[in-house]
Short mmCIF file of C-alpha atoms in Angstrom, two decimals:
data_model
loop_
_atom_site.label_atom_id
_atom_site.label_comp_id
_atom_site.label_asym_id
_atom_site.label_seq_id
_atom_site.Cartn_x
_atom_site.Cartn_y
_atom_site.Cartn_z
CA UNK A 1 237.94 16.79 -104.39
CA UNK A 2 239.40 19.87 -102.83
CA UNK A 3 237.69 22.99 -103.01
CA UNK A 4 239.04 26.52 -101.79
CA UNK A 5 236.79 29.86 -101.47
CA UNK A 6 238.18 33.53 -101.10
CA UNK A 7 236.61 36.93 -101.46
CA UNK A 8 238.37 39.79 -102.78
CA UNK A 9 237.14 43.27 -101.34
CA UNK A 10 237.13 46.73 -103.29
CA UNK A 11 236.21 50.26 -102.57
CA UNK A 12 236.76 52.01 -105.63
CA UNK A 13 236.54 56.01 -105.28
CA UNK A 14 235.25 56.67 -108.79
CA UNK A 15 232.11 55.21 -110.45
CA UNK A 16 233.75 53.27 -113.10
CA UNK A 17 237.34 51.40 -113.11
CA UNK A 18 239.07 48.12 -114.36
CA UNK A 19 241.19 46.54 -111.68
CA UNK A 20 243.78 43.72 -112.83
CA UNK A 21 243.48 41.15 -110.13
CA UNK A 22 245.19 38.35 -111.74
CA UNK A 23 247.83 38.40 -108.99
CA UNK A 24 245.17 37.61 -106.16
CA UNK A 25 243.65 34.84 -108.16
CA UNK A 26 247.11 33.16 -108.48
CA UNK A 27 247.54 33.87 -105.02
CA UNK A 28 244.39 32.04 -104.03
CA UNK A 29 245.33 29.15 -106.17
CA UNK A 30 248.43 28.78 -104.67
CA UNK A 31 246.93 28.99 -101.23
CA UNK A 32 244.22 26.23 -102.38
CA UNK A 33 247.01 23.65 -103.19
CA UNK A 34 245.03 22.46 -105.92
CA UNK A 35 246.73 21.15 -108.98
CA UNK A 36 243.95 20.20 -111.61
CA UNK A 37 240.76 21.62 -111.68
CA UNK A 38 238.48 24.52 -112.17
CA UNK A 39 238.66 28.20 -111.00
CA UNK A 40 235.67 30.29 -110.94
CA UNK A 41 235.82 34.20 -110.42
CA UNK A 42 232.59 36.28 -110.32
CA UNK A 43 231.51 39.46 -109.16
CA UNK A 44 229.26 39.13 -106.07
CA UNK A 45 227.42 42.47 -107.29
CA UNK A 46 225.16 42.98 -110.19
CA UNK A 47 226.50 46.09 -111.47
CA UNK A 48 230.03 44.81 -111.60
CA UNK A 49 231.69 42.22 -113.76
CA UNK A 50 234.65 39.77 -113.66
CA UNK A 51 236.28 39.32 -117.25
CA UNK A 52 239.09 38.67 -119.16
CA UNK A 53 241.09 40.61 -121.58
CA UNK A 54 244.15 42.62 -122.25
CA UNK A 55 245.93 44.93 -119.91
CA UNK A 56 246.52 47.81 -122.06
CA UNK A 57 245.12 51.28 -121.03
CA UNK A 58 244.54 52.45 -124.70
CA UNK A 59 241.93 49.61 -124.66
CA UNK A 60 240.88 50.16 -121.37
CA UNK A 61 239.70 53.82 -122.73
CA UNK A 62 238.21 52.30 -125.45
CA UNK A 63 236.03 49.97 -123.29
CA UNK A 64 234.92 53.00 -121.41
CA UNK A 65 233.89 54.83 -124.67
CA UNK A 66 232.53 51.79 -126.14
CA UNK A 67 230.23 51.01 -123.05
CA UNK A 68 229.10 54.54 -122.58
CA UNK A 69 227.77 54.28 -126.34
CA UNK A 70 226.12 50.94 -125.87
CA UNK A 71 224.46 51.81 -122.57
CA UNK A 72 225.13 55.38 -121.54
CA UNK A 73 224.87 56.24 -118.13
CA UNK A 74 222.98 60.02 -118.74
CA UNK A 75 220.48 61.02 -118.70
CA UNK A 76 219.79 58.81 -115.60
CA UNK A 77 215.75 59.26 -116.18
CA UNK A 78 215.85 57.34 -119.47
CA UNK A 79 215.86 54.19 -117.39
CA UNK A 80 212.92 52.86 -115.55
CA UNK A 81 215.07 51.34 -112.59
CA UNK A 82 216.28 54.67 -111.79
CA UNK A 83 213.58 55.65 -109.72
CA UNK A 84 215.33 55.77 -106.19
CA UNK A 85 218.93 54.40 -108.05
CA UNK A 86 220.83 55.77 -110.94
CA UNK A 87 222.72 52.69 -111.70
CA UNK A 88 220.87 51.08 -114.56
CA UNK A 89 223.56 51.63 -116.98
CA UNK A 90 225.81 49.75 -114.69
CA UNK A 91 223.87 46.65 -114.90
CA UNK A 92 223.78 47.00 -118.43
CA UNK A 93 227.52 47.53 -118.78
CA UNK A 94 227.94 44.62 -116.76
CA UNK A 95 225.91 42.32 -118.70
CA UNK A 96 227.94 43.06 -121.80
CA UNK A 97 231.16 42.46 -120.04
CA UNK A 98 229.99 39.45 -118.36
CA UNK A 99 229.17 38.33 -114.69
CA UNK A 100 232.26 35.64 -114.43
CA UNK A 101 234.89 33.70 -115.81
CA UNK A 102 235.90 30.13 -115.60
CA UNK A 103 239.46 29.38 -115.84
CA UNK A 104 241.39 25.94 -116.41
CA UNK A 105 243.78 24.81 -113.50
CA UNK A 106 246.72 22.81 -114.76
CA UNK A 107 249.95 21.93 -113.06
CA UNK A 108 248.76 24.44 -110.13
CA UNK A 109 248.74 27.48 -112.61
CA UNK A 110 246.02 29.30 -114.30
CA UNK A 111 245.93 27.77 -117.56
CA UNK A 112 246.17 30.97 -119.85
CA UNK A 113 247.16 32.27 -123.29
CA UNK A 114 249.95 34.89 -123.54
CA UNK A 115 248.05 37.88 -122.86
CA UNK A 116 244.75 36.71 -120.73
CA UNK A 117 244.59 38.88 -117.61
CA UNK A 118 241.91 38.85 -115.18
CA UNK A 119 239.73 41.80 -114.52
CA UNK A 120 237.47 43.35 -111.68
CA UNK A 121 235.06 45.61 -113.83
CA UNK A 122 233.51 48.39 -111.46
CA UNK A 123 230.35 50.16 -113.16
CA UNK A 124 228.89 51.56 -109.91
CA UNK A 125 231.59 52.15 -107.36
CA UNK A 126 232.38 54.61 -104.51
CA UNK A 127 231.15 51.62 -101.89
CA UNK A 128 232.45 48.32 -100.81
CA UNK A 129 231.90 45.60 -103.08
CA UNK A 130 233.32 41.96 -103.48
CA UNK A 131 234.54 39.45 -105.91
CA UNK A 132 234.35 35.76 -105.28
CA UNK A 133 236.87 32.86 -106.16
CA UNK A 134 235.88 29.39 -105.73
CA UNK A 135 238.39 26.68 -107.09
CA UNK A 136 237.52 23.17 -107.25
CA UNK A 137 239.85 20.19 -108.23
CA UNK A 138 242.59 17.84 -107.09
CA UNK B 1 238.40 13.14 -109.58
CA UNK B 2 239.73 12.80 -113.30
CA UNK B 3 240.98 15.80 -115.62
CA UNK B 4 241.87 16.04 -119.05
CA UNK B 5 243.22 19.05 -121.00
CA UNK B 6 243.80 19.48 -124.97
CA UNK B 7 244.60 22.42 -127.16
CA UNK B 8 242.67 22.99 -130.28
CA UNK B 9 244.99 24.91 -133.00
CA UNK B 10 243.72 27.54 -135.81
CA UNK B 11 245.22 29.40 -138.50
CA UNK B 12 242.56 31.10 -140.06
CA UNK B 13 243.45 32.85 -143.59
CA UNK B 14 241.00 35.86 -143.07
CA UNK B 15 240.53 38.18 -140.29
CA UNK B 16 237.17 36.91 -139.25
CA UNK B 17 235.67 33.38 -139.28
CA UNK B 18 233.35 31.23 -137.03
CA UNK B 19 234.48 27.70 -136.94
CA UNK B 20 232.10 24.46 -135.69
CA UNK B 21 234.31 22.70 -133.16
CA UNK B 22 231.56 20.50 -131.71
CA UNK B 23 233.21 17.43 -133.05
CA UNK B 24 236.80 18.02 -131.60
CA UNK B 25 235.34 18.97 -128.18
CA UNK B 26 233.38 15.44 -128.52
CA UNK B 27 236.59 13.59 -129.32
CA UNK B 28 238.44 15.30 -126.55
CA UNK B 29 235.55 14.19 -124.20
CA UNK B 30 235.74 10.47 -125.47
CA UNK B 31 239.61 10.71 -124.83
CA UNK B 32 239.18 11.78 -121.36
CA UNK B 33 237.08 8.54 -120.26
CA UNK B 34 235.23 11.21 -118.40
CA UNK B 35 231.19 10.44 -117.69
CA UNK B 36 230.28 12.96 -115.25
CA UNK B 37 231.46 16.59 -115.09
CA UNK B 38 232.02 20.04 -116.60
CA UNK B 39 233.80 20.56 -119.98
CA UNK B 40 235.35 24.07 -120.34
CA UNK B 41 236.22 25.37 -123.47
CA UNK B 42 237.64 28.67 -123.92
CA UNK B 43 239.74 30.90 -126.20
CA UNK B 44 243.29 31.27 -125.24
CA UNK B 45 243.57 34.86 -127.11
CA UNK B 46 241.63 37.98 -126.21
CA UNK B 47 240.75 38.70 -129.61
CA UNK B 48 238.84 35.41 -130.46
CA UNK B 49 235.78 33.69 -128.85
CA UNK B 50 234.09 30.45 -128.08
CA UNK B 51 230.44 30.33 -127.95
CA UNK B 52 227.30 28.13 -128.54
CA UNK B 53 224.80 28.84 -131.00
CA UNK B 54 223.29 27.56 -134.18
CA UNK B 55 225.28 26.29 -137.04
CA UNK B 56 223.37 27.98 -139.80
CA UNK B 57 225.10 30.26 -142.58
CA UNK B 58 222.39 32.93 -142.73
CA UNK B 59 222.78 33.55 -138.81
CA UNK B 60 226.50 33.58 -139.21
CA UNK B 61 226.10 36.39 -141.73
CA UNK B 62 223.72 38.26 -139.38
CA UNK B 63 226.66 37.87 -136.56
CA UNK B 64 229.04 39.43 -138.90
CA UNK B 65 226.80 42.39 -139.82
CA UNK B 66 226.03 43.12 -136.29
CA UNK B 67 229.36 42.86 -134.60
CA UNK B 68 230.61 45.25 -137.34
CA UNK B 69 227.51 47.44 -136.33
CA UNK B 70 228.09 47.14 -132.45
CA UNK B 71 232.18 47.27 -132.83
CA UNK B 72 233.12 48.29 -136.12
CA UNK B 73 236.58 47.34 -137.73
CA UNK B 74 236.95 50.78 -139.37
CA UNK B 75 238.34 53.24 -138.90
CA UNK B 76 241.30 51.74 -137.19
CA UNK B 77 242.09 55.22 -135.64
CA UNK B 78 238.87 55.50 -133.79
CA UNK B 79 240.08 53.20 -131.04
CA UNK B 80 242.92 54.33 -128.61
CA UNK B 81 244.18 50.76 -128.52
CA UNK B 82 245.08 50.89 -132.45
CA UNK B 83 248.45 52.57 -131.83
CA UNK B 84 250.86 49.85 -133.19
CA UNK B 85 247.84 47.19 -133.39
CA UNK B 86 244.74 47.24 -135.63
CA UNK B 87 242.71 44.92 -133.69
CA UNK B 88 240.67 46.77 -131.02
CA UNK B 89 237.34 46.08 -132.59
CA UNK B 90 238.16 42.19 -132.23
CA UNK B 91 238.88 42.55 -128.37
CA UNK B 92 235.06 44.44 -128.35
CA UNK B 93 233.72 41.84 -130.86
CA UNK B 94 234.94 39.06 -128.54
CA UNK B 95 233.36 40.59 -125.31
CA UNK B 96 230.15 40.38 -127.09
CA UNK B 97 230.26 36.89 -127.85
CA UNK B 98 232.09 35.58 -124.70
CA UNK B 99 235.44 34.11 -124.16
CA UNK B 100 234.26 30.43 -122.93
CA UNK B 101 231.65 27.95 -122.42
CA UNK B 102 231.02 25.72 -119.68
CA UNK B 103 229.13 22.40 -120.93
CA UNK B 104 227.56 19.55 -118.60
CA UNK B 105 229.11 16.20 -119.31
CA UNK B 106 226.58 13.48 -118.68
CA UNK B 107 226.76 9.76 -119.37
CA UNK B 108 230.16 10.48 -121.35
CA UNK B 109 228.45 13.01 -123.50
CA UNK B 110 228.23 16.96 -123.94
CA UNK B 111 224.57 17.27 -122.59
CA UNK B 112 223.09 19.73 -125.25
CA UNK B 113 219.81 20.68 -126.45
CA UNK B 114 218.55 20.05 -129.88
CA UNK B 115 220.65 22.77 -131.66
CA UNK B 116 223.62 23.74 -129.75
CA UNK B 117 226.98 23.62 -131.53
CA UNK B 118 230.13 24.96 -130.20
CA UNK B 119 232.15 27.70 -132.29
CA UNK B 120 235.65 28.96 -132.22
CA UNK B 121 234.79 32.57 -133.22
CA UNK B 122 238.03 34.20 -134.91
CA UNK B 123 238.15 38.31 -134.94
CA UNK B 124 241.68 38.76 -135.77
CA UNK B 125 243.09 35.87 -137.80
CA UNK B 126 245.90 35.29 -140.41
CA UNK B 127 248.01 33.84 -137.48
CA UNK B 128 248.49 30.72 -135.12
CA UNK B 129 245.94 30.92 -132.25
CA UNK B 130 244.61 28.33 -129.58
CA UNK B 131 241.48 27.35 -127.74
CA UNK B 132 241.50 25.22 -124.69
CA UNK B 133 239.66 22.19 -123.79
CA UNK B 134 239.75 21.25 -119.98
CA UNK B 135 237.28 18.48 -118.58
CA UNK B 136 237.09 17.36 -115.15
CA UNK B 137 234.87 14.98 -113.43
CA UNK B 138 234.57 11.29 -112.91
CA UNK C 1 232.81 13.13 -106.56
CA UNK C 2 229.08 13.70 -106.70
CA UNK C 3 227.19 14.95 -109.82
CA UNK C 4 223.46 16.13 -110.06
CA UNK C 5 221.32 16.87 -113.49
CA UNK C 6 217.93 18.37 -113.59
CA UNK C 7 215.82 20.00 -116.37
CA UNK C 8 213.37 22.87 -115.98
CA UNK C 9 210.74 23.04 -118.69
CA UNK C 10 209.06 26.25 -119.74
CA UNK C 11 206.18 27.19 -122.27
CA UNK C 12 206.04 30.58 -122.08
CA UNK C 13 202.81 32.37 -123.80
CA UNK C 14 204.70 35.64 -125.35
CA UNK C 15 207.70 35.87 -127.26
CA UNK C 16 209.65 37.45 -124.47
CA UNK C 17 209.86 37.17 -120.64
CA UNK C 18 212.31 37.13 -117.90
CA UNK C 19 211.48 34.34 -115.24
CA UNK C 20 213.39 34.18 -111.73
CA UNK C 21 214.45 30.65 -111.46
CA UNK C 22 216.70 30.79 -108.26
CA UNK C 23 214.12 28.89 -106.25
CA UNK C 24 214.12 26.16 -108.65
CA UNK C 25 218.04 26.05 -108.70
CA UNK C 26 218.13 26.26 -104.68
CA UNK C 27 215.72 23.08 -104.79
CA UNK C 28 218.11 21.08 -107.17
CA UNK C 29 221.06 22.12 -104.97
CA UNK C 30 219.21 20.70 -101.81
CA UNK C 31 218.30 17.35 -103.72
CA UNK C 32 221.69 16.90 -104.96
CA UNK C 33 223.19 16.96 -101.23
CA UNK C 34 226.25 18.61 -102.65
CA UNK C 35 228.04 20.82 -100.19
CA UNK C 36 231.04 22.43 -101.83
CA UNK C 37 231.18 22.71 -105.88
CA UNK C 38 230.15 24.12 -109.01
CA UNK C 39 226.59 24.82 -110.23
CA UNK C 40 226.24 24.95 -114.00
CA UNK C 41 222.75 26.31 -115.22
CA UNK C 42 222.47 26.81 -118.73
CA UNK C 43 219.73 27.35 -121.57
CA UNK C 44 219.30 24.44 -123.78
CA UNK C 45 217.95 26.57 -126.71
CA UNK C 46 219.99 29.05 -128.37
CA UNK C 47 217.22 31.49 -128.58
CA UNK C 48 216.96 31.72 -124.64
CA UNK C 49 219.55 32.75 -122.24
CA UNK C 50 220.19 32.03 -118.35
CA UNK C 51 221.95 34.98 -116.67
CA UNK C 52 222.24 36.69 -112.98
CA UNK C 53 220.71 40.24 -112.20
CA UNK C 54 218.50 41.98 -110.18
CA UNK C 55 214.76 41.04 -109.64
CA UNK C 56 213.19 44.30 -110.27
CA UNK C 57 210.63 45.07 -112.54
CA UNK C 58 211.97 48.52 -113.99
CA UNK C 59 215.35 47.17 -114.64
CA UNK C 60 213.50 44.28 -116.43
CA UNK C 61 211.73 46.71 -118.55
CA UNK C 62 214.97 48.39 -119.43
CA UNK C 63 216.33 45.03 -120.69
CA UNK C 64 213.60 44.78 -123.06
CA UNK C 65 213.85 48.30 -124.24
CA UNK C 66 217.89 48.02 -124.29
CA UNK C 67 217.84 44.66 -126.23
CA UNK C 68 215.39 45.93 -128.56
CA UNK C 69 217.70 48.85 -129.52
CA UNK C 70 220.85 46.79 -129.85
CA UNK C 71 219.10 43.75 -131.81
CA UNK C 72 215.55 44.62 -132.93
CA UNK C 73 212.94 41.76 -133.64
CA UNK C 74 211.60 43.81 -136.59
CA UNK C 75 211.60 44.04 -139.41
CA UNK C 76 212.31 40.29 -139.55
CA UNK C 77 213.77 40.41 -143.18
CA UNK C 78 216.66 42.58 -142.04
CA UNK C 79 218.14 39.07 -141.10
CA UNK C 80 219.58 36.41 -143.42
CA UNK C 81 218.65 33.82 -140.83
CA UNK C 82 214.89 34.79 -141.22
CA UNK C 83 214.16 32.83 -144.32
CA UNK C 84 211.84 30.04 -142.78
CA UNK C 85 212.24 31.31 -139.31
CA UNK C 86 211.69 34.82 -137.70
CA UNK C 87 213.94 34.77 -134.53
CA UNK C 88 217.25 36.06 -135.61
CA UNK C 89 216.98 38.64 -133.16
CA UNK C 90 216.25 36.24 -130.41
CA UNK C 91 219.65 34.20 -131.25
CA UNK C 92 221.25 38.06 -131.02
CA UNK C 93 219.54 39.00 -127.78
CA UNK C 94 220.82 35.49 -126.29
CA UNK C 95 224.31 36.22 -127.16
CA UNK C 96 224.14 39.76 -125.09
CA UNK C 97 222.35 37.95 -122.23
CA UNK C 98 224.56 34.99 -122.24
CA UNK C 99 223.93 31.20 -122.21
CA UNK C 100 224.98 30.04 -118.82
CA UNK C 101 226.16 30.80 -115.40
CA UNK C 102 228.35 28.91 -113.28
CA UNK C 103 227.66 29.50 -109.34
CA UNK C 104 229.87 28.89 -106.60
CA UNK C 105 228.41 26.02 -104.12
CA UNK C 106 229.64 26.73 -100.49
CA UNK C 107 228.26 24.91 -97.40
CA UNK C 108 225.30 23.50 -99.45
CA UNK C 109 224.13 26.71 -100.69
CA UNK C 110 224.47 28.94 -103.60
CA UNK C 111 227.31 31.35 -102.87
CA UNK C 112 225.63 34.63 -103.84
CA UNK C 113 226.00 38.22 -103.16
CA UNK C 114 223.19 40.14 -101.57
CA UNK C 115 221.08 40.97 -104.84
CA UNK C 116 221.98 37.98 -107.06
CA UNK C 117 219.37 36.01 -108.52
CA UNK C 118 219.15 33.71 -111.45
CA UNK C 119 216.85 34.00 -114.59
CA UNK C 120 215.66 32.35 -117.50
CA UNK C 121 215.49 34.87 -120.54
CA UNK C 122 213.14 33.58 -123.17
CA UNK C 123 213.18 35.49 -126.40
CA UNK C 124 211.51 33.25 -128.68
CA UNK C 125 208.73 31.70 -126.44
CA UNK C 126 205.13 30.51 -127.40
CA UNK C 127 206.59 26.75 -127.11
CA UNK C 128 208.23 24.33 -124.61
CA UNK C 129 211.78 25.01 -123.94
CA UNK C 130 214.59 23.69 -121.37
CA UNK C 131 217.18 25.06 -119.01
CA UNK C 132 219.69 22.43 -117.79
CA UNK C 133 221.07 22.24 -114.06
CA UNK C 134 224.21 20.38 -113.52
CA UNK C 135 225.88 20.31 -110.12
CA UNK C 136 229.50 18.87 -109.43
CA UNK C 137 231.36 18.44 -106.17
CA UNK C 138 231.39 16.79 -102.78
#
């Protein structure tokens, strides 16, 4: 069994943003040399997400509005977590969007349907944060 | 390390439906010959879901009502994604329900608790769509 | 390829509680002897969750309030599932929080960011329930 590990680093200037990382994950898979297996991609921070959806700007605007409706950022003092912090909403937003994805690896490629793209979802940015890629297989 | 891949195809006549695919996944596991490992099952489309819950019709009616409350289909023009499309709500519903499940494989069986069943959740049907089963192990 | 399986048992006296199980998962990983691979941790019941977030009591209070807002327990008869049961809300809450996590194993350790902790989320307690740990790798 082979395994491969790589970190992706982000330093996003605003609080929230969705970043397409499909190309970076594909590059890691090529570097791994793994042909058949599983590829885990996860946020290493609990106020960020890795998820799979469509790379369409209208949909991304819908995600922003929808997450603000389900888990609004403000007022900050509506959350017990926000004593020394102001990011409780980011923990909730990431919960809806998910921490991680596991993707099948087949014949050396991410085994995706026609529109699947991997995103890093930042919900509490303005600082350095990481996602992890771990691939196991043969 | 062994690996096995299989696609499941769906063509659901209505927009939304939950389909129990546990039997199909068990069949794929038998075909794989894998005794110990992990079994990934994921929607290959970004407006559908694979998830684990109870096969109980009342609960499925509750899911339908609840998802319509959290991410209503109509009016279609409430979503920026719905320019040429009308399925933004399906992307949001699938986000809540999840893209994928990973199931432990032990002694050649899906290692499940007493009520766990795997479902394909269609949120934008009336066309051919797929789910992927990928099993790795020994 | 090595594999390792372990069940964690819970009998939580109230209906809802979040339990940090990171230490138990780390112990299972040491017992497995696996150095590189993937570690799946999932609830074996469909009214409970395994998820990764922060071990901070204010945030946990926020989760309780937020989940009660998105999927309220009462009135019980608002849910079609609640004929002989009263736990439909627990199925919905677990859906938001997620059934499972997959964690990378690197150099014999859970490959975590600085604040990641694994929780068992009970949403229908007062009885014996289980989570499953399955680790595969080399």
